[in-house]
CSV table of C-alpha atoms and ligand atoms in Angstrom, one decimal:
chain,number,residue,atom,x,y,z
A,1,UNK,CA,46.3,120.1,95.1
A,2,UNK,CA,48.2,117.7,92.7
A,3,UNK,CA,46.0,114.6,91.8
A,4,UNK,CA,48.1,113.6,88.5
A,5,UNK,CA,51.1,111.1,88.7
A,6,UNK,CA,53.0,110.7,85.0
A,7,UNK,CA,54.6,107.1,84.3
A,8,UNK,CA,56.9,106.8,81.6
A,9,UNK,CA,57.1,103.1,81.1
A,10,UNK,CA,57.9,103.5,76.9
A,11,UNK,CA,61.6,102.4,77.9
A,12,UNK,CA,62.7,98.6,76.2
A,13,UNK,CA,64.6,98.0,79.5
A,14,UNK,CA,68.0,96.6,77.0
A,15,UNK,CA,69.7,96.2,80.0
A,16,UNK,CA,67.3,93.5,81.0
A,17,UNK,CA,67.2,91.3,77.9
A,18,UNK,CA,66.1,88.4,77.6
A,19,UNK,CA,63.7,89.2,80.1
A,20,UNK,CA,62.4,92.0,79.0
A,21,UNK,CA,61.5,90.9,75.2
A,22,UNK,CA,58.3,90.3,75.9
A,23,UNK,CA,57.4,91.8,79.1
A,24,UNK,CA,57.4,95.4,80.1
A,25,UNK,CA,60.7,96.2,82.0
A,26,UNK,CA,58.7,97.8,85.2
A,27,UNK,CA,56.6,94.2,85.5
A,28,UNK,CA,59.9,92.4,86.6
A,29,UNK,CA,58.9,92.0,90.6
A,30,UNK,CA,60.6,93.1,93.5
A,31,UNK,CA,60.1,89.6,95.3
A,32,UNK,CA,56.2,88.9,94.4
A,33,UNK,CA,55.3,92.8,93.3
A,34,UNK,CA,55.8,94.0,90.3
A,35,UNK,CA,58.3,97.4,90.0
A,36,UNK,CA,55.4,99.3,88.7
A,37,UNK,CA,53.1,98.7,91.6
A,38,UNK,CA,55.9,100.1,94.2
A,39,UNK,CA,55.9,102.9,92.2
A,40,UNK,CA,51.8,103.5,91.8
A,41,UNK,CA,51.4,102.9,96.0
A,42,UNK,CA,54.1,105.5,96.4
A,43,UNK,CA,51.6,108.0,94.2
A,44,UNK,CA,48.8,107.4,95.8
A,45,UNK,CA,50.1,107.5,99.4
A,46,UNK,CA,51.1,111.0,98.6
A,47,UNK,CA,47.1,111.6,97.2
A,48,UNK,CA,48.1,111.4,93.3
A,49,UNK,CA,45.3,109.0,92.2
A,50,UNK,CA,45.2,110.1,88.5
A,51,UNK,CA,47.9,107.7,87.1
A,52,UNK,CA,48.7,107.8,82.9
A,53,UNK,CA,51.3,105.8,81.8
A,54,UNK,CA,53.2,106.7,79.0
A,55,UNK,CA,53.6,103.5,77.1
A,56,UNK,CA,55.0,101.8,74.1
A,57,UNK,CA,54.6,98.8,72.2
A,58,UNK,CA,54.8,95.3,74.3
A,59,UNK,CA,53.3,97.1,77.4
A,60,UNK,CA,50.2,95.5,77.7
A,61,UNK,CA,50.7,93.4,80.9
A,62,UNK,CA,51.1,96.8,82.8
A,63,UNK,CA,47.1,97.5,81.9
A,64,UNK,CA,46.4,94.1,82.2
A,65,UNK,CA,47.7,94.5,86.1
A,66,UNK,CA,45.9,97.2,87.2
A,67,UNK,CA,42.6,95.9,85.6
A,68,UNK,CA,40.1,93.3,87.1
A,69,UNK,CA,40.7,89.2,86.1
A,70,UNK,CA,37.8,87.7,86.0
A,71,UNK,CA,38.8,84.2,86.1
A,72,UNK,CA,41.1,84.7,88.3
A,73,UNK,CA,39.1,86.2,90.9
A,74,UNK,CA,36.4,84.2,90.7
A,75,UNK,CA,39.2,80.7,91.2
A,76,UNK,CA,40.3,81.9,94.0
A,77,UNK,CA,36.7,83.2,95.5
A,78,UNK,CA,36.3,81.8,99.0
A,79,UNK,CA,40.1,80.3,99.3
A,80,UNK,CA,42.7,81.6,101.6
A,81,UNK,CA,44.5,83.1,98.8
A,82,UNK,CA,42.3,86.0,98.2
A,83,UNK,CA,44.1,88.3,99.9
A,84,UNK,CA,46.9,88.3,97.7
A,85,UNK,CA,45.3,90.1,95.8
A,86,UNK,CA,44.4,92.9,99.0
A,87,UNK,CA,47.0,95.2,97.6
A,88,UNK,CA,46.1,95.9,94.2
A,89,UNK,CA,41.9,95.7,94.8
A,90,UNK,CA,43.2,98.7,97.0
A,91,UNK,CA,44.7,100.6,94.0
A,92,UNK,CA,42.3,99.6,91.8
A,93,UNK,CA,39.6,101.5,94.2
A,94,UNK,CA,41.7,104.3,95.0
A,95,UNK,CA,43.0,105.5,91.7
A,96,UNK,CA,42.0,105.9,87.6
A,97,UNK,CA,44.5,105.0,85.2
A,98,UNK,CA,44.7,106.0,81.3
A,99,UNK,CA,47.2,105.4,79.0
A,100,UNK,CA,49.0,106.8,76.0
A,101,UNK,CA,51.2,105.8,73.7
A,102,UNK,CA,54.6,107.1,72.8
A,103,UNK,CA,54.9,105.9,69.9
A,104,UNK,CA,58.8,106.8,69.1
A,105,UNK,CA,61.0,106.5,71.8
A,106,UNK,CA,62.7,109.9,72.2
A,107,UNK,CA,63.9,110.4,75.7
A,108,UNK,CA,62.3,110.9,79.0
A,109,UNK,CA,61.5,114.9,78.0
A,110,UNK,CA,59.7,113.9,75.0
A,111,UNK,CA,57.6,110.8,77.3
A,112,UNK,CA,56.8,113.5,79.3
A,113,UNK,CA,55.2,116.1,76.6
A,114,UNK,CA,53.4,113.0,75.2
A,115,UNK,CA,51.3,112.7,78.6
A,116,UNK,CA,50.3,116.6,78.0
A,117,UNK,CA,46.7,115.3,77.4
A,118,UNK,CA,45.9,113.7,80.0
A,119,UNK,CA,47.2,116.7,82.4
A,120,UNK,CA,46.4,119.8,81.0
A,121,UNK,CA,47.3,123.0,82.9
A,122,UNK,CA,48.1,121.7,86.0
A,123,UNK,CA,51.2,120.7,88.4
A,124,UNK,CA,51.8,117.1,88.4
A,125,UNK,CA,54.1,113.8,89.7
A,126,UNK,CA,56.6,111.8,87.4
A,127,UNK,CA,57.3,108.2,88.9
A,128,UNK,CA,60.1,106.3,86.7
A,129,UNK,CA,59.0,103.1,88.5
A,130,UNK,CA,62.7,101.7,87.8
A,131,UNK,CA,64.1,103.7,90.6
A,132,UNK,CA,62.1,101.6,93.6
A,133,UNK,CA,61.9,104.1,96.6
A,134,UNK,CA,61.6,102.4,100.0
A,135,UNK,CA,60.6,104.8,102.9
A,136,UNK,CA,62.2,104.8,106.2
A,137,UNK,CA,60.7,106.4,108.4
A,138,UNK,CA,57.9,109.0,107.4
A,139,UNK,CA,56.7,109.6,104.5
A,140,UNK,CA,57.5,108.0,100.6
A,141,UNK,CA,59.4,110.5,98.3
A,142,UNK,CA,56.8,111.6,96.3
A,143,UNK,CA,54.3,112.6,99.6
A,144,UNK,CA,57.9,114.6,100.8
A,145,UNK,CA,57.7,116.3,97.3
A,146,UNK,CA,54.3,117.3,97.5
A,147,UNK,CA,54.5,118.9,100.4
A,148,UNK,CA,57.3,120.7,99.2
A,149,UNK,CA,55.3,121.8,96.3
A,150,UNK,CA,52.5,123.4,98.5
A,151,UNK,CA,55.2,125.4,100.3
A,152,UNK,CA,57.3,126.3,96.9
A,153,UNK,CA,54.5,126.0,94.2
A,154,UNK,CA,57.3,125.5,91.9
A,155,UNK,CA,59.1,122.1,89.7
A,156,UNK,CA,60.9,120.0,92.1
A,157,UNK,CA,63.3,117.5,91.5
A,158,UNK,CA,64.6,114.5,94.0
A,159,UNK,CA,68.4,114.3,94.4
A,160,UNK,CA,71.0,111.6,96.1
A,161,UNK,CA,74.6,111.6,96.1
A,162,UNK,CA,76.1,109.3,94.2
A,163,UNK,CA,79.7,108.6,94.0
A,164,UNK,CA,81.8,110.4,91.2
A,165,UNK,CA,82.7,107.2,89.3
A,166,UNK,CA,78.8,107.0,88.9
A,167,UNK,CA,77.5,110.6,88.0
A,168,UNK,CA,77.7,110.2,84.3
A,169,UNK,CA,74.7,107.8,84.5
A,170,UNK,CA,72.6,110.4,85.6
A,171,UNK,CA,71.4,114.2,85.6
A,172,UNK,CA,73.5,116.4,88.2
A,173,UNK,CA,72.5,119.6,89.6
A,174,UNK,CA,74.5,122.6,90.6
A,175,UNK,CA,72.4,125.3,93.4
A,176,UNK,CA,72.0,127.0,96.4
A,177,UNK,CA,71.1,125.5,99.5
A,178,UNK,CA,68.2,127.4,101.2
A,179,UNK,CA,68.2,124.8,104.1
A,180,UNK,CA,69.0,121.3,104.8
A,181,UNK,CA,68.8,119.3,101.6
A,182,UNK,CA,66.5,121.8,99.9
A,183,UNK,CA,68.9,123.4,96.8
A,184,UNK,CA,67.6,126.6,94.6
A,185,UNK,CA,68.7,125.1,91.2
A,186,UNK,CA,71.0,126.9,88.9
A,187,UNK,CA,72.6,124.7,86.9
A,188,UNK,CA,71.6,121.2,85.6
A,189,UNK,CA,73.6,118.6,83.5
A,190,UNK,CA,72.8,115.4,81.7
A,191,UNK,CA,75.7,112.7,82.1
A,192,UNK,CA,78.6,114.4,82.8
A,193,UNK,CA,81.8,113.4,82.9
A,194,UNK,CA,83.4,113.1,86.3
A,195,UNK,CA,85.5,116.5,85.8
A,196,UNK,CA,82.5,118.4,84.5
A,197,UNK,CA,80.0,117.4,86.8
A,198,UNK,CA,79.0,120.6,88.9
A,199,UNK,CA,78.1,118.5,91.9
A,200,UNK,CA,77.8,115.0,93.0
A,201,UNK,CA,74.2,115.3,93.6
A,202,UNK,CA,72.2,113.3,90.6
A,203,UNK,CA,68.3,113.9,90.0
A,204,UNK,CA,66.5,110.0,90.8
A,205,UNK,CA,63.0,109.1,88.7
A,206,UNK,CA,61.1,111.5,90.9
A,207,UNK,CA,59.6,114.7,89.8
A,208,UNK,CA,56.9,117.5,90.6
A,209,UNK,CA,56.2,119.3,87.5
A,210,UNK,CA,54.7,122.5,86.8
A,211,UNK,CA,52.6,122.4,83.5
A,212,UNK,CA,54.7,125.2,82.0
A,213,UNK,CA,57.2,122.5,81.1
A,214,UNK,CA,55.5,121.4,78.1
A,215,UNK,CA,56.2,124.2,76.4
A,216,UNK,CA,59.6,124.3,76.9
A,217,UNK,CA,60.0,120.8,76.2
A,218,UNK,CA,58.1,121.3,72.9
A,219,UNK,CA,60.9,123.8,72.0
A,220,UNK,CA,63.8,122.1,73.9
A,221,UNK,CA,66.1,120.6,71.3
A,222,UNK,CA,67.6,116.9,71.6
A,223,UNK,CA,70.3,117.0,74.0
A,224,UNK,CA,72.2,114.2,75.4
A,225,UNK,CA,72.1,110.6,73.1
A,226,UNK,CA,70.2,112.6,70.6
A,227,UNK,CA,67.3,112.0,72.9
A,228,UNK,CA,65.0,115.4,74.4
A,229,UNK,CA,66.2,115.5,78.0
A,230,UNK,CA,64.0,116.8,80.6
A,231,UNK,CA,67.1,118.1,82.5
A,232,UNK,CA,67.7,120.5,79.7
A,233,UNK,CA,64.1,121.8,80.0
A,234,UNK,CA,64.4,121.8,83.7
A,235,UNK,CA,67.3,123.7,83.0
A,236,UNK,CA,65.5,126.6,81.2
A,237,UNK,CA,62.7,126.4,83.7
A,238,UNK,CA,65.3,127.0,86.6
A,239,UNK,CA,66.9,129.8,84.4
A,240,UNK,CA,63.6,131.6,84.0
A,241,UNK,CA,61.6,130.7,86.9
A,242,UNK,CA,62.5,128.6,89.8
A,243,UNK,CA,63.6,124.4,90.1
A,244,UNK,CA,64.5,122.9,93.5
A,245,UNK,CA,66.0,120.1,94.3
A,246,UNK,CA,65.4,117.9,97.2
A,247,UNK,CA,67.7,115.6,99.1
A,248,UNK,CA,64.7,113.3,99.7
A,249,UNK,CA,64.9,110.8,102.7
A,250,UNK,CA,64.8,107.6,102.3
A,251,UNK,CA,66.4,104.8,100.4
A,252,UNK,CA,66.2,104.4,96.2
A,253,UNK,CA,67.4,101.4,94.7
A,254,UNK,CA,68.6,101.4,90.5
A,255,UNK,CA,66.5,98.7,89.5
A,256,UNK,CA,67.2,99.4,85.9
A,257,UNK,CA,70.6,98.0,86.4
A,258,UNK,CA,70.8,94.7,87.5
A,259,UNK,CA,72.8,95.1,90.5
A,260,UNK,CA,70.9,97.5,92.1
A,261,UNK,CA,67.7,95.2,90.8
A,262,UNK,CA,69.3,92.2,93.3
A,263,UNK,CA,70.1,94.6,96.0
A,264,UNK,CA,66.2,95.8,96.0
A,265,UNK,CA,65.3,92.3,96.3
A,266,UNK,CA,67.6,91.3,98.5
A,267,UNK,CA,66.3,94.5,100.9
A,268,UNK,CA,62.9,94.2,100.2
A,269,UNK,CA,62.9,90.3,101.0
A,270,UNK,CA,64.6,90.9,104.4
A,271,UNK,CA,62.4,93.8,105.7
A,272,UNK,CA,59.2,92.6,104.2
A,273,UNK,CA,58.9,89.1,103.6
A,274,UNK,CA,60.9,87.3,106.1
B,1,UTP,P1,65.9,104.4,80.9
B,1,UTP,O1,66.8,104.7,79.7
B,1,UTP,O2,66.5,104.2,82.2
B,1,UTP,O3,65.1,103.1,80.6
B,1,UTP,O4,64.8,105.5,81.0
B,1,UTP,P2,65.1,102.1,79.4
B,1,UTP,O5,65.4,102.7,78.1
B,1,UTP,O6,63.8,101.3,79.5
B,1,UTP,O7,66.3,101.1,79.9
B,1,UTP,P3,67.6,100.5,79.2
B,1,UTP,O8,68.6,101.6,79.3
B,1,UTP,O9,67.3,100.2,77.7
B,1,UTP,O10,67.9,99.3,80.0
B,1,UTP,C1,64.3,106.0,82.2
B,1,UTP,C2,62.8,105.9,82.2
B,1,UTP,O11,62.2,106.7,81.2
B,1,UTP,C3,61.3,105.9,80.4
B,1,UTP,C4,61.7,104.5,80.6
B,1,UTP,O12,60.6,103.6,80.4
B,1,UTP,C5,62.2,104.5,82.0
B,1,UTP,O13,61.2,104.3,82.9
B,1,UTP,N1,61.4,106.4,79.0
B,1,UTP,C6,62.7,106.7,78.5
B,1,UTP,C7,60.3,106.5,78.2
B,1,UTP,O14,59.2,106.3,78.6
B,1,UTP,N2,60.5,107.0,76.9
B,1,UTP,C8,61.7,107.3,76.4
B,1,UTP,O15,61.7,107.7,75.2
B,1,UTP,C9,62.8,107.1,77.2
């Protein structure tokens, strides 16, 4: 069973300046819900109610949303506004949260090792709440992973094709398909260039983890913008052991850039809201 979920939220969201001065990157909402909270109701539909966030400095208002406020419950006690607040009583009830801080921002590997605490020795989710992952029909992504896991009992990474003139944004796997949209992993990449990019498959924010992948992130050297990558760990991981990779189903929207940020809302306000 996997109970943990892993947010990395240390990120200072540049791309989203001014906005993101003073307020955490992954509390910019999606219409009225803040990034974050898509992210943590994806976890838990898929039964991962431990949530740590790996945060930095200026994060507050991400505890401060998944806590009780007083005075704000009790001025809207008894007004029709109450239930507002339905969703997030929910996750409040349903999961624990804790919280560490990375204090030097290192890359996404080293975020990950700084949450070894709070997991310990066993297999766990990664959410990088800034890809927003609407389900379609089914399942969310991470409740599609997780049953994966059960069948593989190995790390397992989400993948989406992206087009060519995109790929060196992201990781980009190379393997061998066992069946429809489920690759063995052999090869991994961080930001490649077009013409060294083994496939157009990129890995999204979405992760199962096995817990032997702190150690070899503690020993993985900095890779790609002199930050510790957690492809190249996934990389040694799929060279010694076994990584798959998982064309998940659904739709993922890039809402660390701002035009996939505007398409999100655009989506989310004409399925959800309207
Ligand atoms: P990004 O590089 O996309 O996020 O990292 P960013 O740095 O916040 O955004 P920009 O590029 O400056 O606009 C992907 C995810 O990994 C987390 C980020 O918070 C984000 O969710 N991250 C990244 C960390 O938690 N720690 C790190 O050292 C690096």
């Amino acid at each position: 069973m996997i109970t943990k979920c892993l947010f990395p939220v240390a990120g200072y969201g540049t791309r989203f300046l001014p906005a993101t001065k003073s307020m955490p990157k992954e509390m910019l909402p999606i219409v009225n819900k803040p990034l974050v909270q898509y992210g943590v109701e994806e976890a838990l539909s898929a039964g991962l109610t431990e949530v740590t966030f790996v945060t930095g400095r200026g994060k507050r208002a991400i505890e401060d949303h998944f806590d009780i406020s007083y005075e704000l419950e009790h001025q809207i006690e008894g007004t029709g506004k109450e239930m507002y607040l339905d969703g997030i009583r929910h996750i409040m009830q349903e999961c624990s949260f804790s919280y560490i801080r990375q204090r030097e921002m290192k890359g996404l590997g080293h975020a990950i090792l700084t949450g070894e605490k709070t997991i310990g020795n066993e297999a766990f989710g990664v959410v990088l709440a800034d890809d927003l992952c609407i389900e379609q029909e089914g399942d969310g992504v991470m409740a599609q992973m997780v049953r994966l896991y059960k069948q593989f009992r190995c790390s397992i990474v989400a993948i989406e094709e992206v087009p060519m003139e995109e790929i060196h944004r992201y990781g980009v796997i190379e393997g061998e398909q066992i069946k429809d949209g489920l690759f063995q992993v052999t090869r991994m990449v961080e930001k490649p260039k077009p013409e060294d990019a083994p496939s157009n498959y990129a890995i999204i924010g979405r992760y199962i983890l096995t817990p032997d992948i702190f150690d070899i992130i503690r020993n993985t050297p900095p890779g790609a913008n002199g930050e510790i990558q957690i492809t190249d760990a996934l990389m040694k991981q799929a060279q010694d052991g076994c990584v798959m990779a998982y064309r998940f189903k659904g739709r993922r929207f890039d809402c660390g850039s701002v035009d996939g940020f505007i398409e999100a809302t655009n989506y989310c306000y004409d399925h959800f809201y309207k």
